[in-house]
């Protein structure tokens, strides 16, 4: 239900990480989503695809990894 | 190239929640995040709690709703300092977050409060993921919702410090099984369960004693 807010945070953090590491284009980001974190992966993917435009993530793929508990973590970003 | 980031996605909320928690600790306040479905009786429970405990135990309330200031007005009528957060003014959020609570705290006189209840937006899903800086979480369920709620919303019930089962006066007219509810709760949580009716007052004693004990454990000495 609040996946848009989560996607906004995620994109902000991924953009900051890309800047910190000098990546101009991010191809993929990896996120772990716990079974009890209250986030629906499909809805997060949809929100991400809508909100990523106009950033270094514009073409980025979102790779969601199932995790245990309440994990909700940006694990890595991949780009050049 | 791949860069490890390893950051909590809601780290902004987490950081604000820590700020809120520090402000509460400085003021000697124990804060309770109250989570439950719309209509489960969260506000009614707080009204009854205030009627008995306040001002011997000095309560304060932050009310979260999408719209209206009705709930805060109900608590103010009980003599409790209460402020309302209307999430429609900040995007209609389905849950409170730590930034909203931080703003609400600025509108309360913290030195006058020992136990602060933060009544979340009516919702058994979204509030679970957002820490508000609270010390304790209470989930309010009610008999008409059915006895399967802990099984259906395990993430929310698993993090409860206590569970209130409201509207037990309706048990005779429903198929609700207390044993089934208790069993599904025990599968995810060891939190104490307080079956009560905020309408009739039945069973309130155990809940009120628990609230008072939390003040002693977390807050200022009485």
mmCIF file of C-alpha atoms in Angstrom:
data_model
loop_
_atom_site.group_PDB
_atom_site.id
_atom_site.type_symbol
_atom_site.label_atom_id
_atom_site.label_comp_id
_atom_site.label_asym_id
_atom_site.label_seq_id
_atom_site.Cartn_x
_atom_site.Cartn_y
_atom_site.Cartn_z
ATOM 1 C CA UNK A 1 0.000 0.000 0.000
ATOM 2 C CA UNK A 2 2.893 2.396 0.699
ATOM 3 C CA UNK A 3 5.200 0.991 -1.988
ATOM 4 C CA UNK A 4 5.374 4.370 -3.754
ATOM 5 C CA UNK A 5 6.913 5.928 -0.659
ATOM 6 C CA UNK A 6 9.320 3.013 -0.330
ATOM 7 C CA UNK A 7 10.261 3.288 -4.023
ATOM 8 C CA UNK A 8 10.934 7.017 -3.584
ATOM 9 C CA UNK A 9 13.319 6.287 -0.682
ATOM 10 C CA UNK A 10 14.941 3.478 -2.658
ATOM 11 C CA UNK A 11 15.525 5.646 -5.727
ATOM 12 C CA UNK A 12 16.926 8.474 -3.595
ATOM 13 C CA UNK A 13 19.377 6.099 -1.921
ATOM 14 C CA UNK A 14 20.384 4.409 -5.189
ATOM 15 C CA UNK A 15 20.943 7.782 -6.903
ATOM 16 C CA UNK A 16 23.098 8.902 -3.965
ATOM 17 C CA UNK A 17 25.107 5.659 -4.064
ATOM 18 C CA UNK A 18 25.601 5.993 -7.833
ATOM 19 C CA UNK A 19 26.856 9.572 -7.341
ATOM 20 C CA UNK A 20 29.217 8.509 -4.566
ATOM 21 C CA UNK A 21 30.767 5.857 -6.801
ATOM 22 C CA UNK A 22 30.820 7.919 -9.995
ATOM 23 C CA UNK A 23 28.297 5.769 -11.890
ATOM 24 C CA UNK A 24 26.580 7.741 -14.652
ATOM 25 C CA UNK A 25 24.198 5.002 -15.676
ATOM 26 C CA UNK A 26 22.816 2.307 -13.441
ATOM 27 C CA UNK A 27 21.793 -0.897 -15.175
ATOM 28 C CA UNK A 28 20.452 -2.874 -12.259
ATOM 29 C CA UNK A 29 19.859 -2.574 -8.534
ATOM 30 C CA UNK A 30 19.456 -5.399 -6.040
ATOM 31 C CA UNK A 31 16.978 -5.131 -3.203
ATOM 32 C CA UNK A 32 16.109 -7.669 -0.539
ATOM 33 C CA UNK A 33 12.480 -7.716 0.595
ATOM 34 C CA UNK A 34 11.623 -9.670 3.729
ATOM 35 C CA UNK A 35 8.472 -11.722 3.938
ATOM 36 C CA UNK A 36 7.341 -9.679 6.975
ATOM 37 C CA UNK A 37 8.396 -6.190 5.899
ATOM 38 C CA UNK A 38 4.947 -5.187 4.660
ATOM 39 C CA UNK A 39 6.088 -4.493 1.112
ATOM 40 C CA UNK A 40 4.575 -6.286 -1.891
ATOM 41 C CA UNK A 41 7.409 -6.976 -4.389
ATOM 42 C CA UNK A 42 5.166 -6.639 -7.435
ATOM 43 C CA UNK A 43 3.821 -3.263 -6.281
ATOM 44 C CA UNK A 44 7.347 -2.083 -5.447
ATOM 45 C CA UNK A 45 8.482 -3.058 -8.957
ATOM 46 C CA UNK A 46 5.598 -1.118 -10.493
ATOM 47 C CA UNK A 47 6.249 1.981 -8.382
ATOM 48 C CA UNK A 48 9.958 1.784 -9.221
ATOM 49 C CA UNK A 49 9.269 1.601 -12.974
ATOM 50 C CA UNK A 50 7.028 4.678 -12.767
ATOM 51 C CA UNK A 51 9.336 6.788 -10.608
ATOM 52 C CA UNK A 52 12.830 5.990 -11.964
ATOM 53 C CA UNK A 53 12.552 8.317 -15.022
ATOM 54 C CA UNK A 54 14.764 11.382 -15.186
ATOM 55 C CA UNK A 55 17.421 9.872 -12.915
ATOM 56 C CA UNK A 56 20.550 7.775 -13.480
ATOM 57 C CA UNK A 57 18.193 4.839 -12.843
ATOM 58 C CA UNK A 58 16.020 5.620 -15.888
ATOM 59 C CA UNK A 59 16.888 2.291 -17.541
ATOM 60 C CA UNK A 60 17.688 0.338 -14.382
ATOM 61 C CA UNK A 61 16.254 -3.091 -13.738
ATOM 62 C CA UNK A 62 15.070 -3.872 -10.227
ATOM 63 C CA UNK A 63 16.169 -7.259 -8.950
ATOM 64 C CA UNK A 64 14.176 -8.278 -5.914
ATOM 65 C CA UNK A 65 15.593 -10.989 -3.655
ATOM 66 C CA UNK A 66 13.289 -12.679 -1.176
ATOM 67 C CA UNK A 67 14.587 -12.468 2.391
ATOM 68 C CA UNK A 68 13.475 -13.468 5.864
ATOM 69 C CA UNK A 69 11.871 -11.286 8.515
ATOM 70 C CA UNK A 70 11.477 -7.543 8.120
ATOM 71 C CA UNK A 71 14.520 -6.958 5.893
ATOM 72 C CA UNK A 72 14.089 -4.153 3.364
ATOM 73 C CA UNK A 73 17.524 -3.306 2.044
ATOM 74 C CA UNK A 74 19.270 -1.845 -0.985
ATOM 75 C CA UNK A 75 22.011 -4.450 -1.399
ATOM 76 C CA UNK A 76 23.933 -3.281 -4.456
ATOM 77 C CA UNK A 77 23.836 -1.192 -7.600
ATOM 78 C CA UNK A 78 25.405 -2.100 -10.906
ATOM 79 C CA UNK A 79 26.363 0.320 -13.701
ATOM 80 C CA UNK A 80 29.150 2.253 -15.301
ATOM 81 C CA UNK B 1 30.714 -2.584 -12.054
ATOM 82 C CA UNK B 2 28.789 -3.652 -9.008
ATOM 83 C CA UNK B 3 28.854 -1.575 -5.832
ATOM 84 C CA UNK B 4 27.734 -2.955 -2.484
ATOM 85 C CA UNK B 5 25.387 -0.518 -0.739
ATOM 86 C CA UNK B 6 23.751 -2.528 2.067
ATOM 87 C CA UNK B 7 21.432 0.204 3.316
ATOM 88 C CA UNK B 8 18.030 -0.100 4.953
ATOM 89 C CA UNK B 9 15.624 1.444 2.456
ATOM 90 C CA UNK B 10 13.700 3.321 5.116
ATOM 91 C CA UNK B 11 16.883 4.600 6.756
ATOM 92 C CA UNK B 12 15.561 8.165 6.662
ATOM 93 C CA UNK B 13 12.590 7.077 8.748
ATOM 94 C CA UNK B 14 14.846 5.026 11.028
ATOM 95 C CA UNK B 15 17.057 8.044 11.700
ATOM 96 C CA UNK B 16 14.071 10.258 12.488
ATOM 97 C CA UNK B 17 12.617 7.543 14.717
ATOM 98 C CA UNK B 18 15.855 7.546 16.710
ATOM 99 C CA UNK B 19 15.561 11.317 17.104
ATOM 100 C CA UNK B 20 11.990 10.988 18.339
ATOM 101 C CA UNK B 21 13.017 8.238 20.729
ATOM 102 C CA UNK B 22 15.825 10.390 22.140
ATOM 103 C CA UNK B 23 13.433 13.312 22.701
ATOM 104 C CA UNK B 24 10.977 10.997 24.469
ATOM 105 C CA UNK B 25 13.719 9.509 26.631
ATOM 106 C CA UNK B 26 14.971 12.940 27.636
ATOM 107 C CA UNK B 27 11.437 13.846 28.715
ATOM 108 C CA UNK B 28 10.994 10.532 30.562
ATOM 109 C CA UNK B 29 8.006 9.579 28.421
ATOM 110 C CA UNK B 30 7.055 6.029 27.485
ATOM 111 C CA UNK B 31 5.482 6.016 24.020
ATOM 112 C CA UNK B 32 3.066 3.380 22.757
ATOM 113 C CA UNK B 33 2.325 2.921 19.041
ATOM 114 C CA UNK B 34 -1.303 1.732 18.809
ATOM 115 C CA UNK B 35 -2.039 -0.245 15.647
ATOM 116 C CA UNK B 36 -5.365 -1.764 14.577
ATOM 117 C CA UNK B 37 -8.009 -1.935 11.862
ATOM 118 C CA UNK B 38 -10.445 0.932 11.286
ATOM 119 C CA UNK B 39 -13.254 0.494 13.790
ATOM 120 C CA UNK B 40 -11.410 -1.917 16.073
ATOM 121 C CA UNK B 41 -11.877 0.551 18.920
ATOM 122 C CA UNK B 42 -8.461 2.150 19.286
ATOM 123 C CA UNK B 43 -9.853 5.548 20.226
ATOM 124 C CA UNK B 44 -12.546 4.037 22.470
ATOM 125 C CA UNK B 45 -9.838 2.087 24.307
ATOM 126 C CA UNK B 46 -7.827 5.279 24.820
ATOM 127 C CA UNK B 47 -10.946 7.127 26.041
ATOM 128 C CA UNK B 48 -11.612 4.427 28.645
ATOM 129 C CA UNK B 49 -7.938 4.331 29.601
ATOM 130 C CA UNK B 50 -7.927 8.094 30.079
ATOM 131 C CA UNK B 51 -11.155 8.028 32.073
ATOM 132 C CA UNK B 52 -9.546 5.777 34.714
ATOM 133 C CA UNK B 53 -5.832 6.584 34.640
ATOM 134 C CA UNK B 54 -5.645 10.277 33.735
ATOM 135 C CA UNK B 55 -4.385 12.441 35.399
ATOM 136 C CA UNK B 56 -2.995 10.053 38.043
ATOM 137 C CA UNK B 57 -0.976 8.680 35.157
ATOM 138 C CA UNK B 58 -0.533 11.697 32.914
ATOM 139 C CA UNK B 59 -1.417 10.659 29.387
ATOM 140 C CA UNK B 60 -0.924 12.336 26.049
ATOM 141 C CA UNK B 61 -2.208 11.256 22.661
ATOM 142 C CA UNK B 62 -1.126 11.753 19.069
ATOM 143 C CA UNK B 63 -3.943 10.750 16.726
ATOM 144 C CA UNK B 64 -3.252 9.688 13.162
ATOM 145 C CA UNK B 65 -6.013 9.652 10.582
ATOM 146 C CA UNK B 66 -6.273 10.265 6.885
ATOM 147 C CA UNK B 67 -8.926 12.925 7.485
ATOM 148 C CA UNK B 68 -10.794 14.725 10.297
ATOM 149 C CA UNK B 69 -9.727 15.809 13.766
ATOM 150 C CA UNK B 70 -12.559 13.830 15.432
ATOM 151 C CA UNK B 71 -10.408 11.386 17.361
ATOM 152 C CA UNK B 72 -8.211 14.051 18.927
ATOM 153 C CA UNK B 73 -11.357 15.969 19.901
ATOM 154 C CA UNK B 74 -12.699 12.827 21.640
ATOM 155 C CA UNK B 75 -9.528 12.585 23.736
ATOM 156 C CA UNK B 76 -9.448 16.297 24.499
ATOM 157 C CA UNK B 77 -12.956 15.880 25.934
ATOM 158 C CA UNK B 78 -11.410 13.353 28.357
ATOM 159 C CA UNK B 79 -9.019 16.083 29.521
ATOM 160 C CA UNK B 80 -6.012 14.530 27.785
ATOM 161 C CA UNK B 81 -3.608 16.676 25.754
ATOM 162 C CA UNK B 82 -4.093 15.405 22.224
ATOM 163 C CA UNK B 83 -2.991 16.475 18.770
ATOM 164 C CA UNK B 84 -4.204 15.189 15.432
ATOM 165 C CA UNK B 85 -2.128 14.340 12.406
ATOM 166 C CA UNK B 86 -4.257 14.392 9.263
ATOM 167 C CA UNK B 87 -2.261 12.462 6.693
ATOM 168 C CA UNK B 88 -4.457 13.837 3.856
ATOM 169 C CA UNK B 89 -2.448 17.034 4.305
ATOM 170 C CA UNK B 90 0.799 15.167 3.558
ATOM 171 C CA UNK B 91 -0.284 12.859 0.752
ATOM 172 C CA UNK B 92 -2.957 10.745 2.468
ATOM 173 C CA UNK B 93 -0.510 8.235 3.883
ATOM 174 C CA UNK B 94 -1.881 4.891 5.083
ATOM 175 C CA UNK B 95 0.428 4.944 8.114
ATOM 176 C CA UNK B 96 2.231 7.371 10.383
ATOM 177 C CA UNK B 97 5.954 7.809 9.996
ATOM 178 C CA UNK B 98 8.578 9.236 12.313
ATOM 179 C CA UNK B 99 8.669 12.662 10.623
ATOM 180 C CA UNK B 100 4.932 13.136 11.270
ATOM 181 C CA UNK B 101 5.318 12.131 14.908
ATOM 182 C CA UNK B 102 8.266 14.471 15.325
ATOM 183 C CA UNK B 103 6.132 17.367 14.088
ATOM 184 C CA UNK B 104 3.273 16.395 16.393
ATOM 185 C CA UNK B 105 5.609 16.212 19.408
ATOM 186 C CA UNK B 106 6.431 19.879 18.902
ATOM 187 C CA UNK B 107 2.753 20.675 19.548
ATOM 188 C CA UNK B 108 2.651 18.899 22.936
ATOM 189 C CA UNK B 109 4.028 19.976 26.308
ATOM 190 C CA UNK B 110 6.212 16.952 26.909
ATOM 191 C CA UNK B 111 6.919 17.788 30.543
ATOM 192 C CA UNK B 112 3.212 17.185 31.289
ATOM 193 C CA UNK B 113 3.116 13.680 29.807
ATOM 194 C CA UNK B 114 4.188 10.336 31.270
ATOM 195 C CA UNK B 115 2.606 7.892 28.825
ATOM 196 C CA UNK B 116 2.142 8.973 25.199
ATOM 197 C CA UNK B 117 -0.172 6.939 22.994
ATOM 198 C CA UNK B 118 0.339 7.335 19.256
ATOM 199 C CA UNK B 119 -2.800 6.045 17.565
ATOM 200 C CA UNK B 120 -1.800 4.999 14.079
ATOM 201 C CA UNK B 121 -3.943 5.210 10.955
ATOM 202 C CA UNK B 122 -6.471 2.330 10.965
ATOM 203 C CA UNK B 123 -4.608 -0.365 9.036
ATOM 204 C CA UNK B 124 -3.102 -3.745 9.963
ATOM 205 C CA UNK B 125 -0.478 -3.757 7.216
ATOM 206 C CA UNK B 126 1.439 -0.560 6.507
ATOM 207 C CA UNK B 127 2.079 0.846 10.019
ATOM 208 C CA UNK B 128 4.086 -2.261 10.825
ATOM 209 C CA UNK B 129 7.083 -1.217 8.695
ATOM 210 C CA UNK B 130 7.470 2.296 10.087
ATOM 211 C CA UNK B 131 9.070 2.765 13.486
ATOM 212 C CA UNK B 132 7.898 5.974 15.148
ATOM 213 C CA UNK B 133 10.476 6.050 17.931
ATOM 214 C CA UNK B 134 8.044 4.265 20.230
ATOM 215 C CA UNK B 135 9.042 2.066 23.150
ATOM 216 C CA UNK B 136 6.105 -0.313 22.803
ATOM 217 C CA UNK B 137 3.587 -1.445 20.226
ATOM 218 C CA UNK B 138 0.045 -2.430 21.026
ATOM 219 C CA UNK B 139 -2.174 -4.112 18.455
ATOM 220 C CA UNK B 140 -5.921 -3.651 18.962
ATOM 221 C CA UNK B 141 -8.076 -6.340 17.356
ATOM 222 C CA UNK B 142 -11.800 -6.792 17.901
ATOM 223 C CA UNK B 143 -14.228 -9.693 18.013
ATOM 224 C CA UNK B 144 -16.229 -8.817 14.840
ATOM 225 C CA UNK B 145 -13.015 -8.884 12.774
ATOM 226 C CA UNK B 146 -12.753 -12.634 13.326
ATOM 227 C CA UNK B 147 -10.394 -14.923 15.222
ATOM 228 C CA UNK B 148 -7.931 -15.388 12.338
ATOM 229 C CA UNK B 149 -6.338 -11.940 12.356
ATOM 230 C CA UNK B 150 -2.984 -12.893 13.962
ATOM 231 C CA UNK B 151 -2.602 -15.657 11.362
ATOM 232 C CA UNK B 152 -3.455 -13.281 8.513
ATOM 233 C CA UNK B 153 -1.328 -10.326 9.643
ATOM 234 C CA UNK B 154 1.644 -12.050 11.289
ATOM 235 C CA UNK B 155 4.103 -9.193 10.660
ATOM 236 C CA UNK B 156 1.977 -6.802 12.669
ATOM 237 C CA UNK B 157 1.097 -9.159 15.528
ATOM 238 C CA UNK B 158 4.640 -10.547 15.780
ATOM 239 C CA UNK B 159 5.991 -7.124 16.796
ATOM 240 C CA UNK B 160 3.318 -6.370 19.378
ATOM 241 C CA UNK B 161 4.369 -5.766 22.980
ATOM 242 C CA UNK B 162 0.746 -6.419 23.971
ATOM 243 C CA UNK B 163 -2.463 -7.326 22.158
ATOM 244 C CA UNK B 164 -5.895 -6.012 23.093
ATOM 245 C CA UNK B 165 -8.938 -7.961 21.930
ATOM 246 C CA UNK B 166 -11.782 -5.455 22.079
ATOM 247 C CA UNK B 167 -15.577 -5.911 21.921
ATOM 248 C CA UNK B 168 -15.715 -9.129 23.951
ATOM 249 C CA UNK B 169 -19.295 -8.096 24.842
ATOM 250 C CA UNK B 170 -20.152 -9.234 21.297
ATOM 251 C CA UNK B 171 -18.832 -12.784 21.791
ATOM 252 C CA UNK B 172 -22.319 -14.285 22.358
ATOM 253 C CA UNK B 173 -23.590 -13.055 18.992
ATOM 254 C CA UNK B 174 -20.602 -14.106 16.868
ATOM 255 C CA UNK B 175 -18.811 -17.348 15.983
ATOM 256 C CA UNK B 176 -15.538 -15.928 17.289
ATOM 257 C CA UNK B 177 -13.388 -18.569 19.033
ATOM 258 C CA UNK B 178 -11.216 -17.194 21.819
ATOM 259 C CA UNK B 179 -9.135 -20.377 21.756
ATOM 260 C CA UNK B 180 -8.503 -20.052 18.014
ATOM 261 C CA UNK B 181 -7.514 -16.394 18.396
ATOM 262 C CA UNK B 182 -5.153 -17.142 21.284
ATOM 263 C CA UNK B 183 -3.628 -20.062 19.408
ATOM 264 C CA UNK B 184 -2.995 -18.059 16.229
ATOM 265 C CA UNK B 185 -1.522 -15.247 18.324
ATOM 266 C CA UNK B 186 0.785 -17.656 20.192
ATOM 267 C CA UNK B 187 2.074 -18.950 16.855
ATOM 268 C CA UNK B 188 3.646 -15.537 16.150
ATOM 269 C CA UNK B 189 3.958 -13.745 19.500
ATOM 270 C CA UNK B 190 4.377 -14.223 23.236
ATOM 271 C CA UNK B 191 2.830 -10.800 23.957
ATOM 272 C CA UNK B 192 0.227 -10.594 26.735
ATOM 273 C CA UNK B 193 -3.387 -10.671 25.515
ATOM 274 C CA UNK B 194 -6.043 -8.460 27.104
ATOM 275 C CA UNK B 195 -9.600 -9.425 26.103
ATOM 276 C CA UNK B 196 -11.867 -6.533 27.066
ATOM 277 C CA UNK B 197 -14.782 -4.361 26.084
ATOM 278 C CA UNK B 198 -14.150 -0.638 25.837
ATOM 279 C CA UNK B 199 -17.939 -0.226 25.695
ATOM 280 C CA UNK B 200 -18.882 -2.066 28.901
ATOM 281 C CA UNK B 201 -15.577 -1.795 30.749
ATOM 282 C CA UNK B 202 -15.345 -5.588 31.144
ATOM 283 C CA UNK B 203 -11.732 -6.771 31.367
ATOM 284 C CA UNK B 204 -10.198 -3.281 31.396
ATOM 285 C CA UNK B 205 -8.342 -3.877 34.672
ATOM 286 C CA UNK B 206 -5.585 -6.060 33.257
ATOM 287 C CA UNK B 207 -4.912 -3.616 30.444
ATOM 288 C CA UNK B 208 -4.816 -0.614 32.776
ATOM 289 C CA UNK B 209 -2.401 -2.395 35.123
ATOM 290 C CA UNK B 210 -0.169 -3.199 32.149
ATOM 291 C CA UNK B 211 -0.117 0.456 31.056
ATOM 292 C CA UNK B 212 0.797 1.578 34.555
ATOM 293 C CA UNK B 213 3.548 -1.028 34.787
ATOM 294 C CA UNK B 214 5.057 0.278 31.540
ATOM 295 C CA UNK B 215 5.321 3.751 33.021
ATOM 296 C CA UNK B 216 7.284 2.293 35.914
ATOM 297 C CA UNK B 217 9.505 0.234 33.592
ATOM 298 C CA UNK B 218 10.246 2.794 30.883
ATOM 299 C CA UNK B 219 9.331 6.250 32.057
ATOM 300 C CA UNK B 220 9.741 8.470 35.080
ATOM 301 C CA UNK B 221 9.289 6.967 38.489
ATOM 302 C CA UNK B 222 5.746 7.785 39.669
#
